[in-house]
Tab-separated table of N, CA, C and O in Angstrom:
chain	number	residue	atom	x	y	z
A	1	UNK	N	14.871	-1.121	-149.775
A	1	UNK	CA	14.892	-2.071	-148.849
A	1	UNK	C	13.841	-1.980	-147.799
A	1	UNK	O	13.895	-0.858	-147.262
A	2	UNK	N	12.891	-2.762	-147.708
A	2	UNK	CA	11.749	-2.777	-146.396
A	2	UNK	C	12.335	-3.294	-145.464
A	2	UNK	O	13.008	-4.733	-145.793
A	3	UNK	N	12.355	-3.185	-143.914
A	3	UNK	CA	13.006	-4.002	-142.734
A	3	UNK	C	11.810	-4.418	-142.022
A	3	UNK	O	10.567	-3.806	-142.292
A	4	UNK	N	11.948	-5.468	-141.485
A	4	UNK	CA	11.376	-5.999	-140.240
A	4	UNK	C	10.988	-4.694	-139.501
A	4	UNK	O	9.901	-4.904	-139.052
A	5	UNK	N	11.636	-4.192	-139.126
A	5	UNK	CA	11.322	-2.976	-138.087
A	5	UNK	C	10.025	-2.101	-138.491
A	5	UNK	O	9.306	-1.602	-138.028
A	6	UNK	N	10.328	-2.034	-139.972
A	6	UNK	CA	9.594	-0.827	-140.556
A	6	UNK	C	7.866	-1.326	-140.478
A	6	UNK	O	7.257	-1.057	-140.410
A	7	UNK	N	7.896	-2.592	-140.844
A	7	UNK	CA	6.713	-3.594	-140.844
A	7	UNK	C	6.160	-3.683	-139.529
A	7	UNK	O	4.977	-3.178	-139.464
A	8	UNK	N	7.116	-4.057	-138.820
A	8	UNK	CA	6.463	-4.150	-136.987
A	8	UNK	C	6.053	-2.777	-136.732
A	8	UNK	O	4.962	-2.490	-136.271
A	9	UNK	N	6.675	-1.757	-137.293
A	9	UNK	CA	6.368	-0.218	-136.786
A	9	UNK	C	4.906	0.295	-137.099
A	9	UNK	O	3.929	0.887	-136.529
A	10	UNK	N	4.534	-0.346	-138.579
A	10	UNK	CA	3.481	-0.165	-139.232
A	10	UNK	C	2.438	-1.183	-138.377
A	10	UNK	O	1.071	-0.325	-138.105
A	11	UNK	N	2.776	-2.167	-138.438
A	11	UNK	CA	1.671	-2.972	-137.586
A	11	UNK	C	1.223	-2.767	-136.356
A	11	UNK	O	0.017	-2.547	-135.696
A	12	UNK	N	2.347	-1.907	-135.450
A	12	UNK	CA	1.430	-1.138	-134.140
A	12	UNK	C	0.670	-0.519	-134.317
A	12	UNK	O	-0.215	-0.422	-133.388
A	13	UNK	N	0.393	0.070	-135.603
A	13	UNK	CA	-0.414	1.200	-135.675
A	13	UNK	C	-2.116	0.592	-135.938
A	13	UNK	O	-2.869	1.024	-136.015
A	14	UNK	N	-1.866	-0.671	-136.444
A	14	UNK	CA	-3.106	-1.391	-136.651
A	14	UNK	C	-3.461	-2.258	-135.254
A	14	UNK	O	-4.777	-2.915	-135.759
A	15	UNK	N	-2.620	-2.917	-134.917
A	15	UNK	CA	-2.933	-4.114	-133.819
A	15	UNK	C	-2.607	-3.769	-132.319
A	15	UNK	O	-1.403	-3.473	-132.360
A	16	UNK	N	-3.362	-4.042	-131.582
A	16	UNK	CA	-2.742	-3.510	-130.400
A	16	UNK	C	-2.246	-4.617	-129.673
A	16	UNK	O	-2.927	-6.301	-129.917
A	17	UNK	N	-1.363	-4.299	-129.089
A	17	UNK	CA	-0.208	-6.011	-128.688
A	17	UNK	C	0.691	-5.109	-127.446
A	17	UNK	O	1.143	-4.179	-127.882
A	18	UNK	N	0.534	-5.881	-126.411
A	18	UNK	CA	1.731	-5.155	-125.610
A	18	UNK	C	3.166	-5.717	-125.732
A	18	UNK	O	3.686	-4.532	-125.054
A	19	UNK	N	3.777	-6.353	-126.394
A	19	UNK	CA	4.978	-6.643	-126.722
A	19	UNK	C	5.294	-6.848	-128.100
A	19	UNK	O	4.407	-7.809	-128.761
A	20	UNK	N	6.153	-6.521	-128.717
A	20	UNK	CA	6.433	-6.673	-130.328
A	20	UNK	C	7.837	-6.990	-130.296
A	20	UNK	O	8.761	-6.564	-129.833
A	21	UNK	N	8.284	-7.886	-131.070
A	21	UNK	CA	9.540	-8.312	-131.296
A	21	UNK	C	9.775	-8.696	-133.027
A	21	UNK	O	9.184	-9.046	-133.805
A	22	UNK	N	11.336	-8.554	-133.070
A	22	UNK	CA	11.676	-8.990	-134.451
A	22	UNK	C	12.799	-9.879	-134.291
A	22	UNK	O	13.614	-9.952	-133.408
A	23	UNK	N	12.791	-10.908	-135.192
A	23	UNK	CA	13.737	-11.954	-135.221
A	23	UNK	C	13.576	-13.185	-134.132
A	23	UNK	O	13.958	-14.386	-133.963
A	24	UNK	N	12.952	-12.620	-132.855
A	24	UNK	CA	12.719	-14.024	-131.610
A	24	UNK	C	12.103	-13.186	-130.569
A	24	UNK	O	12.207	-11.867	-130.506
A	25	UNK	N	10.932	-13.879	-129.902
A	25	UNK	CA	10.169	-13.398	-129.097
A	25	UNK	C	10.457	-13.794	-127.828
A	25	UNK	O	11.677	-14.676	-127.607
A	26	UNK	N	9.838	-13.037	-126.758
A	26	UNK	CA	10.340	-13.386	-125.317
A	26	UNK	C	9.175	-14.266	-125.078
A	26	UNK	O	8.176	-14.081	-124.772
A	27	UNK	N	9.424	-15.756	-124.994
A	27	UNK	CA	8.522	-16.860	-125.028
A	27	UNK	C	7.931	-16.327	-123.295
A	27	UNK	O	6.660	-17.269	-123.315
A	28	UNK	N	8.348	-15.736	-122.500
A	28	UNK	CA	7.677	-15.666	-120.839
A	28	UNK	C	6.619	-14.896	-121.306
A	28	UNK	O	5.839	-14.616	-120.014
A	29	UNK	N	6.621	-14.030	-121.965
A	29	UNK	CA	5.572	-12.913	-122.280
A	29	UNK	C	4.278	-13.786	-122.661
A	29	UNK	O	4.272	-14.334	-123.968
A	30	UNK	N	3.278	-13.885	-122.206
A	30	UNK	CA	1.901	-14.623	-122.646
A	30	UNK	C	1.250	-13.836	-123.732
A	30	UNK	O	0.440	-14.846	-124.364
A	31	UNK	N	1.415	-12.610	-124.084
A	31	UNK	CA	0.402	-12.260	-125.355
A	31	UNK	C	1.933	-11.002	-125.823
A	31	UNK	O	2.102	-10.350	-125.339
A	32	UNK	N	2.504	-11.895	-127.060
A	32	UNK	CA	3.064	-10.780	-128.049
A	32	UNK	C	3.137	-10.808	-129.446
A	32	UNK	O	2.549	-12.395	-129.824
A	33	UNK	N	3.477	-10.618	-130.171
A	33	UNK	CA	3.568	-10.739	-131.797
A	33	UNK	C	5.351	-10.454	-132.456
A	33	UNK	O	5.994	-9.748	-131.744
A	34	UNK	N	5.716	-11.734	-133.021
A	34	UNK	CA	6.993	-11.300	-133.630
A	34	UNK	C	7.161	-11.424	-135.014
A	34	UNK	O	6.171	-12.247	-135.544
A	35	UNK	N	8.228	-10.682	-135.381
A	35	UNK	CA	8.130	-11.092	-137.184
A	35	UNK	C	9.350	-11.427	-137.628
A	35	UNK	O	10.410	-10.983	-136.490
A	36	UNK	N	9.757	-12.369	-138.418
A	36	UNK	CA	10.707	-12.851	-138.989
A	36	UNK	C	10.690	-12.558	-140.360
A	36	UNK	O	9.773	-12.676	-141.349
A	37	UNK	N	12.007	-12.773	-140.954
A	37	UNK	CA	12.338	-12.986	-142.365
A	37	UNK	C	12.133	-14.278	-142.777
A	37	UNK	O	12.379	-15.261	-142.086
A	38	UNK	N	11.306	-14.405	-143.851
A	38	UNK	CA	11.222	-15.924	-144.276
A	38	UNK	C	11.889	-15.952	-146.102
A	38	UNK	O	11.835	-14.620	-146.823
A	39	UNK	N	12.119	-17.108	-146.723
A	39	UNK	CA	12.231	-16.753	-148.380
A	39	UNK	C	11.013	-16.511	-148.923
A	39	UNK	O	10.066	-16.848	-148.901
A	40	UNK	N	11.273	-15.450	-149.802
A	40	UNK	CA	10.118	-14.934	-150.617
A	40	UNK	C	10.386	-15.720	-151.966
A	40	UNK	O	11.133	-16.605	-152.497
A	41	UNK	N	9.778	-15.098	-152.958
A	41	UNK	CA	9.741	-15.468	-154.365
A	41	UNK	C	10.762	-14.738	-154.571
A	41	UNK	O	11.490	-14.234	-154.815
A	42	UNK	N	11.152	-15.638	-155.818
A	42	UNK	CA	12.497	-15.290	-156.522
A	42	UNK	C	12.407	-13.718	-156.976
A	42	UNK	O	11.196	-13.125	-157.838
A	43	UNK	N	13.318	-12.894	-157.371
A	43	UNK	CA	13.129	-11.320	-157.623
A	43	UNK	C	13.032	-11.407	-159.343
A	43	UNK	O	13.267	-12.084	-159.792
A	44	UNK	N	11.909	-10.176	-159.429
A	44	UNK	CA	11.286	-10.326	-160.624
A	44	UNK	C	12.185	-8.696	-161.058
A	44	UNK	O	11.910	-7.777	-160.779
A	45	UNK	N	13.020	-8.976	-161.995
A	45	UNK	CA	13.259	-7.655	-162.648
A	45	UNK	C	13.004	-7.526	-164.144
A	45	UNK	O	12.536	-8.585	-164.924
A	46	UNK	N	12.598	-6.146	-163.986
A	46	UNK	CA	11.694	-5.848	-165.509
A	46	UNK	C	12.585	-5.994	-166.591
A	46	UNK	O	13.860	-5.655	-166.539
A	47	UNK	N	12.149	-6.173	-167.825
A	47	UNK	CA	13.058	-5.800	-169.002
A	47	UNK	C	13.675	-4.355	-168.879
A	47	UNK	O	12.623	-3.615	-169.000
A	48	UNK	N	14.814	-4.548	-169.216
A	48	UNK	CA	15.236	-2.910	-169.275
A	48	UNK	C	16.007	-2.962	-168.021
A	48	UNK	O	16.931	-1.723	-167.668
A	49	UNK	N	16.365	-4.045	-167.227
A	49	UNK	CA	16.915	-3.820	-166.081
A	49	UNK	C	16.021	-3.315	-164.577
A	49	UNK	O	15.298	-3.045	-164.536
A	50	UNK	N	16.957	-3.299	-163.914
A	50	UNK	CA	16.689	-2.836	-162.231
A	50	UNK	C	15.997	-1.309	-162.307
A	50	UNK	O	14.984	-1.174	-161.567
A	51	UNK	N	16.623	-0.564	-163.297
A	51	UNK	CA	16.014	1.132	-163.386
A	51	UNK	C	14.573	0.919	-163.785
A	51	UNK	O	13.660	1.862	-163.368
A	52	UNK	N	14.219	-0.002	-164.149
A	52	UNK	CA	12.783	0.017	-164.672
A	52	UNK	C	11.985	-1.255	-164.291
A	52	UNK	O	10.642	-1.499	-164.492
A	53	UNK	N	12.472	-1.517	-162.843
A	53	UNK	CA	11.706	-2.302	-161.961
A	53	UNK	C	11.179	-1.642	-161.150
A	53	UNK	O	11.398	-0.641	-160.509
A	54	UNK	N	9.579	-1.792	-160.939
A	54	UNK	CA	8.936	-0.518	-160.069
A	54	UNK	C	8.554	-1.334	-158.762
A	54	UNK	O	8.168	-0.490	-157.815
A	55	UNK	N	8.645	-2.325	-158.538
A	55	UNK	CA	8.673	-3.160	-157.251
A	55	UNK	C	9.267	-3.802	-156.681
A	55	UNK	O	10.014	-4.456	-157.351
A	56	UNK	N	8.977	-4.301	-155.626
A	56	UNK	CA	10.167	-5.376	-154.730
A	56	UNK	C	9.269	-5.907	-153.703
A	56	UNK	O	8.267	-5.675	-153.471
A	57	UNK	N	9.752	-6.871	-153.141
A	57	UNK	CA	8.754	-8.185	-152.470
A	57	UNK	C	9.961	-8.153	-150.962
A	57	UNK	O	10.993	-8.356	-150.983
A	58	UNK	N	8.949	-7.913	-149.991
A	58	UNK	CA	9.531	-8.294	-148.669
A	58	UNK	C	8.570	-9.299	-148.066
A	58	UNK	O	7.396	-9.469	-147.818
A	59	UNK	N	9.243	-11.040	-147.979
A	59	UNK	CA	8.712	-11.902	-147.580
A	59	UNK	C	8.649	-11.790	-145.939
A	59	UNK	O	9.617	-11.861	-145.493
A	60	UNK	N	7.553	-12.365	-144.842
A	60	UNK	CA	7.689	-12.247	-143.485
A	60	UNK	C	6.820	-13.152	-143.195
A	60	UNK	O	6.032	-13.633	-143.700
A	61	UNK	N	7.088	-13.907	-141.783
A	61	UNK	CA	6.103	-14.350	-141.028
A	61	UNK	C	5.842	-13.880	-139.820
A	61	UNK	O	6.690	-13.388	-139.218
A	62	UNK	N	4.741	-13.858	-139.427
A	62	UNK	CA	4.373	-13.102	-138.083
A	62	UNK	C	3.817	-14.121	-137.381
A	62	UNK	O	2.793	-14.984	-137.471
A	63	UNK	N	4.453	-14.383	-136.060
A	63	UNK	CA	4.094	-15.342	-134.842
A	63	UNK	C	3.234	-14.489	-134.283
A	63	UNK	O	3.694	-13.355	-133.434
A	64	UNK	N	2.286	-15.064	-134.012
A	64	UNK	CA	0.971	-14.285	-132.901
A	64	UNK	C	1.110	-15.384	-131.896
A	64	UNK	O	0.560	-16.454	-131.698
A	65	UNK	N	1.451	-14.971	-130.725
A	65	UNK	CA	2.055	-15.783	-129.358
A	65	UNK	C	0.913	-15.134	-128.363
A	65	UNK	O	1.072	-14.000	-127.866
A	66	UNK	N	-0.148	-15.970	-127.881
A	66	UNK	CA	-1.284	-15.267	-127.556
A	66	UNK	C	-2.151	-15.874	-126.795
A	66	UNK	O	-3.287	-16.697	-126.805
A	67	UNK	N	-1.723	-16.143	-125.051
A	67	UNK	CA	-2.568	-16.540	-124.115
A	67	UNK	C	-2.822	-18.176	-124.141
A	67	UNK	O	-2.267	-18.601	-125.166
A	68	UNK	N	-3.403	-18.446	-123.248
A	68	UNK	CA	-3.794	-19.667	-123.158
A	68	UNK	C	-5.303	-20.126	-123.265
A	68	UNK	O	-5.815	-21.207	-123.025
A	69	UNK	N	-5.903	-19.256	-123.923
A	69	UNK	CA	-7.586	-19.138	-124.377
A	69	UNK	C	-6.935	-19.211	-125.963
A	69	UNK	O	-7.324	-18.588	-126.649
A	70	UNK	N	-7.805	-20.643	-126.442
A	70	UNK	CA	-7.440	-20.770	-127.575
A	70	UNK	C	-8.447	-19.974	-128.545
A	70	UNK	O	-8.029	-19.594	-129.527
A	71	UNK	N	-9.718	-19.456	-128.184
A	71	UNK	CA	-10.650	-18.780	-128.829
A	71	UNK	C	-10.077	-17.635	-129.251
A	71	UNK	O	-10.187	-16.711	-130.146
A	72	UNK	N	-9.498	-16.818	-128.141
A	72	UNK	CA	-8.924	-15.556	-128.004
A	72	UNK	C	-7.802	-15.451	-128.798
A	72	UNK	O	-7.541	-14.172	-129.451
A	73	UNK	N	-6.823	-16.702	-128.588
A	73	UNK	CA	-5.582	-16.542	-129.614
A	73	UNK	C	-6.174	-16.684	-131.385
A	73	UNK	O	-5.702	-15.866	-131.594
A	74	UNK	N	-7.251	-17.332	-131.568
A	74	UNK	CA	-7.331	-17.066	-132.878
A	74	UNK	C	-7.960	-15.866	-133.386
A	74	UNK	O	-7.848	-15.467	-134.471
A	75	UNK	N	-9.132	-15.521	-132.461
A	75	UNK	CA	-9.625	-13.778	-132.830
A	75	UNK	C	-8.348	-12.991	-133.090
A	75	UNK	O	-7.979	-12.109	-133.699
A	76	UNK	N	-7.418	-12.975	-132.152
A	76	UNK	CA	-6.256	-11.957	-132.462
A	76	UNK	C	-5.329	-12.300	-133.546
A	76	UNK	O	-5.087	-11.479	-134.297
A	77	UNK	N	-4.868	-13.596	-133.844
A	77	UNK	CA	-4.434	-13.857	-135.224
A	77	UNK	C	-5.294	-13.249	-136.217
A	77	UNK	O	-4.396	-12.882	-137.250
A	78	UNK	N	-6.437	-13.423	-136.194
A	78	UNK	CA	-7.432	-13.165	-137.008
A	78	UNK	C	-7.518	-11.429	-137.455
A	78	UNK	O	-7.621	-10.981	-138.589
A	79	UNK	N	-7.312	-10.894	-136.283
A	79	UNK	CA	-7.230	-9.508	-136.736
A	79	UNK	C	-6.336	-9.282	-137.381
A	79	UNK	O	-6.068	-8.220	-138.109
A	80	UNK	N	-4.855	-9.695	-136.943
A	80	UNK	CA	-3.539	-9.567	-137.759
A	80	UNK	C	-3.828	-9.878	-139.124
A	80	UNK	O	-3.423	-8.480	-139.902
A	81	UNK	N	-4.447	-11.080	-139.020
A	81	UNK	CA	-4.597	-11.061	-140.823
A	81	UNK	C	-5.096	-10.469	-141.607
A	81	UNK	O	-5.190	-9.873	-142.583
A	82	UNK	N	-6.257	-9.827	-140.863
A	82	UNK	CA	-7.512	-8.914	-141.595
A	82	UNK	C	-6.766	-7.689	-141.473
A	82	UNK	O	-7.035	-6.813	-142.491
A	83	UNK	N	-5.740	-7.209	-141.052
A	83	UNK	CA	-5.212	-5.911	-141.182
A	83	UNK	C	-4.655	-5.602	-142.526
A	83	UNK	O	-4.367	-4.443	-142.971
A	84	UNK	N	-3.967	-6.731	-143.038
A	84	UNK	CA	-3.608	-6.832	-144.442
A	84	UNK	C	-4.255	-7.189	-145.110
A	84	UNK	O	-4.055	-6.674	-146.576
A	85	UNK	N	-5.127	-8.464	-144.944
A	85	UNK	CA	-5.778	-8.950	-146.097
A	85	UNK	C	-6.614	-8.048	-147.051
A	85	UNK	O	-7.614	-7.501	-146.393
A	86	UNK	N	-6.292	-7.917	-148.648
A	86	UNK	CA	-6.914	-7.500	-149.476
A	86	UNK	C	-6.788	-5.892	-149.201
A	86	UNK	O	-7.466	-4.947	-149.816
A	87	UNK	N	-5.685	-5.398	-148.703
A	87	UNK	CA	-5.531	-4.031	-148.523
A	87	UNK	C	-4.376	-3.347	-149.652
A	87	UNK	O	-3.577	-3.993	-149.494
A	88	UNK	N	-4.473	-2.599	-149.802
A	88	UNK	CA	-3.804	-1.845	-150.609
A	88	UNK	C	-3.121	-0.098	-150.273
A	88	UNK	O	-4.170	0.512	-149.445
A	89	UNK	N	-2.105	0.184	-150.663
A	89	UNK	CA	-2.005	1.585	-150.033
A	89	UNK	C	-1.439	2.176	-148.809
A	89	UNK	O	-0.963	3.358	-148.673
A	90	UNK	N	-0.927	0.989	-148.054
A	90	UNK	CA	-0.358	1.361	-146.829
A	90	UNK	C	0.935	1.793	-147.314
A	90	UNK	O	1.653	1.606	-148.319
A	91	UNK	N	1.537	2.560	-146.157
A	91	UNK	CA	3.037	3.316	-146.515
A	91	UNK	C	3.416	2.383	-145.209
A	91	UNK	O	3.382	2.715	-144.345
A	92	UNK	N	4.726	1.732	-145.693
A	92	UNK	CA	5.448	1.371	-144.678
A	92	UNK	C	6.868	1.476	-144.790
A	92	UNK	O	7.276	1.387	-146.067
A	93	UNK	N	7.658	2.319	-144.230
A	93	UNK	CA	9.008	2.722	-144.228
A	93	UNK	C	8.945	3.880	-145.413
A	93	UNK	O	9.867	3.838	-145.990
A	94	UNK	N	8.093	4.555	-145.804
A	94	UNK	CA	8.078	5.673	-146.735
A	94	UNK	C	7.607	5.029	-147.880
A	94	UNK	O	7.838	5.766	-149.088
A	95	UNK	N	7.628	3.268	-148.357
A	95	UNK	CA	7.124	3.006	-149.494
A	95	UNK	C	5.941	2.594	-149.326
A	95	UNK	O	5.006	1.859	-148.249
A	96	UNK	N	4.964	2.772	-150.712
A	96	UNK	CA	3.737	2.296	-151.141
A	96	UNK	C	3.340	1.167	-151.272
A	96	UNK	O	4.174	0.514	-151.902
A	97	UNK	N	2.697	0.206	-150.335
A	97	UNK	CA	2.304	-1.237	-150.296
A	97	UNK	C	1.461	-1.396	-151.615
A	97	UNK	O	0.278	-0.785	-151.592
A	98	UNK	N	1.820	-1.944	-152.558
A	98	UNK	CA	0.720	-2.417	-153.830
A	98	UNK	C	-0.298	-3.248	-153.207
A	98	UNK	O	-1.163	-3.571	-153.912
A	99	UNK	N	0.381	-4.382	-152.633
A	99	UNK	CA	-0.309	-5.686	-152.214
A	99	UNK	C	0.092	-6.216	-150.957
A	99	UNK	O	1.573	-6.453	-151.100
A	100	UNK	N	-0.757	-6.683	-150.211
A	100	UNK	CA	-0.140	-7.930	-149.268
A	100	UNK	C	-0.596	-9.366	-149.604
A	100	UNK	O	-1.949	-9.615	-150.007
A	101	UNK	N	0.136	-9.962	-150.272
A	101	UNK	CA	0.013	-11.172	-150.813
A	101	UNK	C	-0.021	-12.169	-149.791
A	101	UNK	O	1.204	-12.633	-149.031
A	102	UNK	N	-1.095	-12.811	-149.288
A	102	UNK	CA	-1.446	-13.887	-148.158
A	102	UNK	C	-0.838	-15.017	-148.597
A	102	UNK	O	-1.302	-15.172	-149.777
A	103	UNK	N	0.193	-15.836	-148.109
A	103	UNK	CA	0.151	-17.034	-148.640
A	103	UNK	C	-0.596	-18.018	-148.350
A	103	UNK	O	-0.282	-19.363	-148.351
A	104	UNK	N	-1.408	-18.057	-147.454
A	104	UNK	CA	-2.512	-18.880	-146.758
A	104	UNK	C	-3.477	-18.301	-146.521
A	104	UNK	O	-3.956	-16.861	-146.466
A	105	UNK	N	-4.749	-19.109	-146.651
A	105	UNK	CA	-6.387	-18.589	-146.567
A	105	UNK	C	-6.406	-17.963	-145.343
A	105	UNK	O	-7.279	-17.308	-145.307
A	106	UNK	N	-5.774	-18.127	-144.273
A	106	UNK	CA	-6.218	-17.809	-143.015
A	106	UNK	C	-4.800	-17.834	-141.969
A	106	UNK	O	-4.097	-18.691	-142.430
A	107	UNK	N	-4.931	-17.382	-140.670
A	107	UNK	CA	-3.838	-17.701	-140.165
A	107	UNK	C	-3.439	-19.157	-139.538
A	107	UNK	O	-4.865	-20.053	-139.748
A	108	UNK	N	-2.279	-19.723	-139.572
A	108	UNK	CA	-1.954	-21.310	-139.515
A	108	UNK	C	-1.643	-21.358	-137.747
A	108	UNK	O	-0.834	-20.684	-137.320
A	109	UNK	N	-2.762	-22.554	-137.388
A	109	UNK	CA	-2.028	-22.804	-135.993
A	109	UNK	C	-1.064	-23.355	-135.966
A	109	UNK	O	-0.998	-24.538	-136.661
A	110	UNK	N	-0.230	-23.423	-135.164
A	110	UNK	CA	1.039	-24.297	-134.906
A	110	UNK	C	0.967	-25.022	-133.358
A	110	UNK	O	1.918	-25.363	-132.808
A	111	UNK	N	-0.254	-24.778	-132.878
A	111	UNK	CA	-0.493	-25.350	-131.283
A	111	UNK	C	-0.140	-24.659	-130.672
A	111	UNK	O	-0.136	-23.119	-130.415
A	112	UNK	N	0.449	-24.948	-129.290
A	112	UNK	CA	0.883	-24.464	-128.105
A	112	UNK	C	2.623	-24.383	-128.136
A	112	UNK	O	3.101	-25.613	-128.150
A	113	UNK	N	2.904	-23.628	-127.276
A	113	UNK	CA	4.294	-23.757	-126.750
A	113	UNK	C	4.547	-24.394	-125.613
A	113	UNK	O	3.699	-25.223	-125.074
A	114	UNK	N	5.649	-24.706	-124.836
A	114	UNK	CA	6.085	-25.712	-123.633
A	114	UNK	C	5.017	-25.105	-122.482
A	114	UNK	O	5.060	-25.730	-121.859
A	115	UNK	N	4.882	-23.916	-122.913
A	115	UNK	CA	4.008	-23.049	-121.381
A	115	UNK	C	2.883	-23.451	-121.638
A	115	UNK	O	1.750	-22.744	-120.800
A	116	UNK	N	1.872	-23.813	-123.144
A	116	UNK	CA	0.607	-24.011	-123.249
A	116	UNK	C	0.187	-22.565	-123.831
A	116	UNK	O	-1.489	-22.620	-123.862
A	117	UNK	N	0.841	-21.610	-124.316
A	117	UNK	CA	0.036	-20.610	-124.900
A	117	UNK	C	-0.014	-20.919	-126.422
A	117	UNK	O	1.050	-21.426	-126.949
A	118	UNK	N	-0.693	-20.705	-127.198
A	118	UNK	CA	-1.434	-20.924	-128.215
A	118	UNK	C	-0.721	-19.897	-129.217
A	118	UNK	O	-0.424	-18.730	-128.929
A	119	UNK	N	-0.417	-20.347	-130.307
A	119	UNK	CA	0.277	-19.555	-131.003
A	119	UNK	C	-0.279	-19.758	-132.580
A	119	UNK	O	-0.602	-21.017	-133.088
A	120	UNK	N	-0.349	-18.934	-133.499
A	120	UNK	CA	-0.511	-18.762	-134.880
A	120	UNK	C	0.608	-18.173	-135.928
A	120	UNK	O	1.303	-17.159	-135.527
A	121	UNK	N	0.661	-18.573	-136.936
A	121	UNK	CA	1.484	-18.166	-138.028
A	121	UNK	C	0.787	-17.334	-139.227
A	121	UNK	O	0.169	-18.119	-139.771
A	122	UNK	N	1.340	-16.300	-139.492
A	122	UNK	CA	0.883	-15.611	-140.719
A	122	UNK	C	1.699	-15.260	-141.845
A	122	UNK	O	2.806	-14.649	-141.292
A	123	UNK	N	2.183	-15.900	-142.869
A	123	UNK	CA	3.206	-15.476	-143.969
A	123	UNK	C	2.405	-14.966	-144.610
A	123	UNK	O	1.534	-14.830	-145.403
A	124	UNK	N	3.286	-13.564	-145.399
A	124	UNK	CA	2.790	-12.724	-146.238
A	124	UNK	C	4.147	-12.010	-147.061
A	124	UNK	O	4.938	-12.040	-146.506
A	125	UNK	N	3.559	-11.969	-148.265
A	125	UNK	CA	4.728	-11.073	-149.318
A	125	UNK	C	4.162	-9.958	-149.105
A	125	UNK	O	3.081	-9.767	-149.556
A	126	UNK	N	4.845	-8.940	-149.074
A	126	UNK	CA	4.474	-7.531	-149.206
A	126	UNK	C	5.327	-7.237	-150.204
A	126	UNK	O	6.220	-6.713	-150.475
A	127	UNK	N	4.293	-6.661	-151.440
A	127	UNK	CA	4.827	-6.369	-152.300
A	127	UNK	C	4.750	-4.472	-152.480
A	127	UNK	O	3.606	-3.976	-152.393
A	128	UNK	N	6.054	-3.868	-152.503
A	128	UNK	CA	5.811	-2.442	-152.299
A	128	UNK	C	6.306	-1.555	-153.655
A	128	UNK	O	7.319	-2.481	-154.376
A	129	UNK	N	6.196	-0.291	-153.679
A	129	UNK	CA	6.975	0.604	-154.665
A	129	UNK	C	8.378	0.458	-154.218
A	129	UNK	O	8.562	0.964	-153.105
A	130	UNK	N	9.285	0.321	-154.988
A	130	UNK	CA	10.589	0.848	-154.656
A	130	UNK	C	11.060	2.097	-154.756
A	130	UNK	O	10.397	2.822	-155.090
């Protein structure tokens, strides 16, 4: 099983960010990234059972909470997106990633929070070797 903490730790090696969170962000921070579990696809079990199933999926949502400049927020969200898009072979939590399956063609703007900080969401299924 892959955890949010393992994904966060890997992302820290890919993207510069002053504050990282799992489960909930500190909204008082003007620039931070949070990771959340989301509903993924139905589990796929190979013929022959779990012992013959080579991959599993971790479905996550990444919230990029990034300042009051719309352009800089969009650029940071795209940087996070690009570190996964069309990438294979990453090692997260000791497991090799087969594919990052992006659920949208680009980061999705969700506007600003109550303090005027721009936010983007990136939903991804991480398909990894069991």
